[in-house]
Amino acid sequence: MQPLIFKEILSVTMILFAIIDILGAIPVIIEMRQRAGHIESEKASVAVLVLMVAFLFVGNELLDIIGLD
C-alpha cells in the first residue's frame, strides 16, 4: 500500500508543478513588484485559497462544459 501512496503523491506533485510553473512565474512576479511595490502576500494567499476551493467543487463541471476529460 505504501508504494502506491508515494506514486500518487509524486504524480500529483508533478502535475501541480507543471500547472503552477513556478520558474515561469518569476518574471511576472518581478514585474508586479516593480509596478505595484509591495505585494500583499496575505491577500494573495486568501485569493488563491478561495480559487482552489471553488475549483475543487466546480472544476469537474467546468471541464465537462468545455468538453475535456
Short mmCIF file of C-alpha atoms in Angstrom, two decimals:
data_model
loop_
_atom_site.label_atom_id
_atom_site.label_comp_id
_atom_site.label_asym_id
_atom_site.label_seq_id
_atom_site.Cartn_x
_atom_site.Cartn_y
_atom_site.Cartn_z
CA MET A 1 0.00 0.00 0.00
CA GLN A 2 2.83 2.42 0.80
CA PRO A 3 4.42 2.49 -2.71
CA LEU A 4 1.02 3.30 -4.22
CA ILE A 5 0.58 6.31 -1.95
CA PHE A 6 4.07 7.57 -2.81
CA LYS A 7 3.35 7.13 -6.52
CA GLU A 8 0.10 9.10 -6.24
CA ILE A 9 1.75 11.89 -4.25
CA LEU A 10 4.56 12.11 -6.80
CA SER A 11 2.06 12.19 -9.66
CA VAL A 12 0.01 14.99 -8.09
CA THR A 13 3.16 16.96 -7.28
CA MET A 14 4.40 16.73 -10.87
CA ILE A 15 1.01 17.80 -12.24
CA LEU A 16 0.77 20.77 -9.88
CA PHE A 17 4.35 21.81 -10.66
CA ALA A 18 3.51 21.78 -14.37
CA ILE A 19 0.32 23.78 -13.84
CA ILE A 20 1.74 26.33 -11.43
CA ASP A 21 5.04 26.76 -13.34
CA ILE A 22 6.95 28.38 -10.51
CA LEU A 23 10.02 29.20 -12.57
CA GLY A 24 7.94 30.71 -15.37
CA ALA A 25 6.11 32.94 -12.89
CA ILE A 26 9.27 34.60 -11.55
CA PRO A 27 9.45 37.31 -14.28
CA VAL A 28 5.76 38.09 -13.76
CA ILE A 29 6.24 38.47 -10.01
CA ILE A 30 9.30 40.70 -10.50
CA GLU A 31 7.35 42.92 -12.90
CA MET A 32 4.42 43.15 -10.49
CA ARG A 33 6.73 44.19 -7.64
CA GLN A 34 8.32 46.88 -9.79
CA ARG A 35 4.95 48.33 -10.78
CA ALA A 36 2.96 47.93 -7.57
CA GLY A 37 5.69 47.97 -4.96
CA HIS A 38 4.78 45.71 -2.05
CA ILE A 39 2.81 42.54 -2.81
CA GLU A 40 0.36 41.72 -0.03
CA SER A 41 1.02 38.02 0.43
CA GLU A 42 -1.83 37.56 2.90
CA LYS A 43 -4.44 38.77 0.42
CA ALA A 44 -2.86 36.74 -2.36
CA SER A 45 -2.93 33.60 -0.20
CA VAL A 46 -6.60 34.07 0.65
CA ALA A 47 -7.47 34.67 -3.02
CA VAL A 48 -5.63 31.51 -4.06
CA LEU A 49 -7.36 29.51 -1.31
CA VAL A 50 -10.78 30.73 -2.47
CA LEU A 51 -9.97 29.87 -6.11
CA MET A 52 -8.69 26.40 -5.21
CA VAL A 53 -11.74 25.58 -3.09
CA ALA A 54 -14.06 26.90 -5.81
CA PHE A 55 -12.38 24.72 -8.44
CA LEU A 56 -12.49 21.77 -6.05
CA PHE A 57 -16.29 21.94 -6.13
CA VAL A 58 -17.00 23.14 -9.69
CA GLY A 59 -13.86 22.02 -11.54
CA ASN A 60 -15.31 18.81 -12.99
CA GLU A 61 -18.45 20.55 -14.19
CA LEU A 62 -16.35 23.29 -15.80
CA LEU A 63 -14.23 20.71 -17.60
CA ASP A 64 -17.39 18.91 -18.76
CA ILE A 65 -18.78 22.17 -20.15
CA ILE A 66 -15.70 22.79 -22.28
CA GLY A 67 -15.50 19.12 -23.26
CA LEU A 68 -12.32 17.99 -21.51
CA ASP A 69 -11.87 14.76 -19.55
#
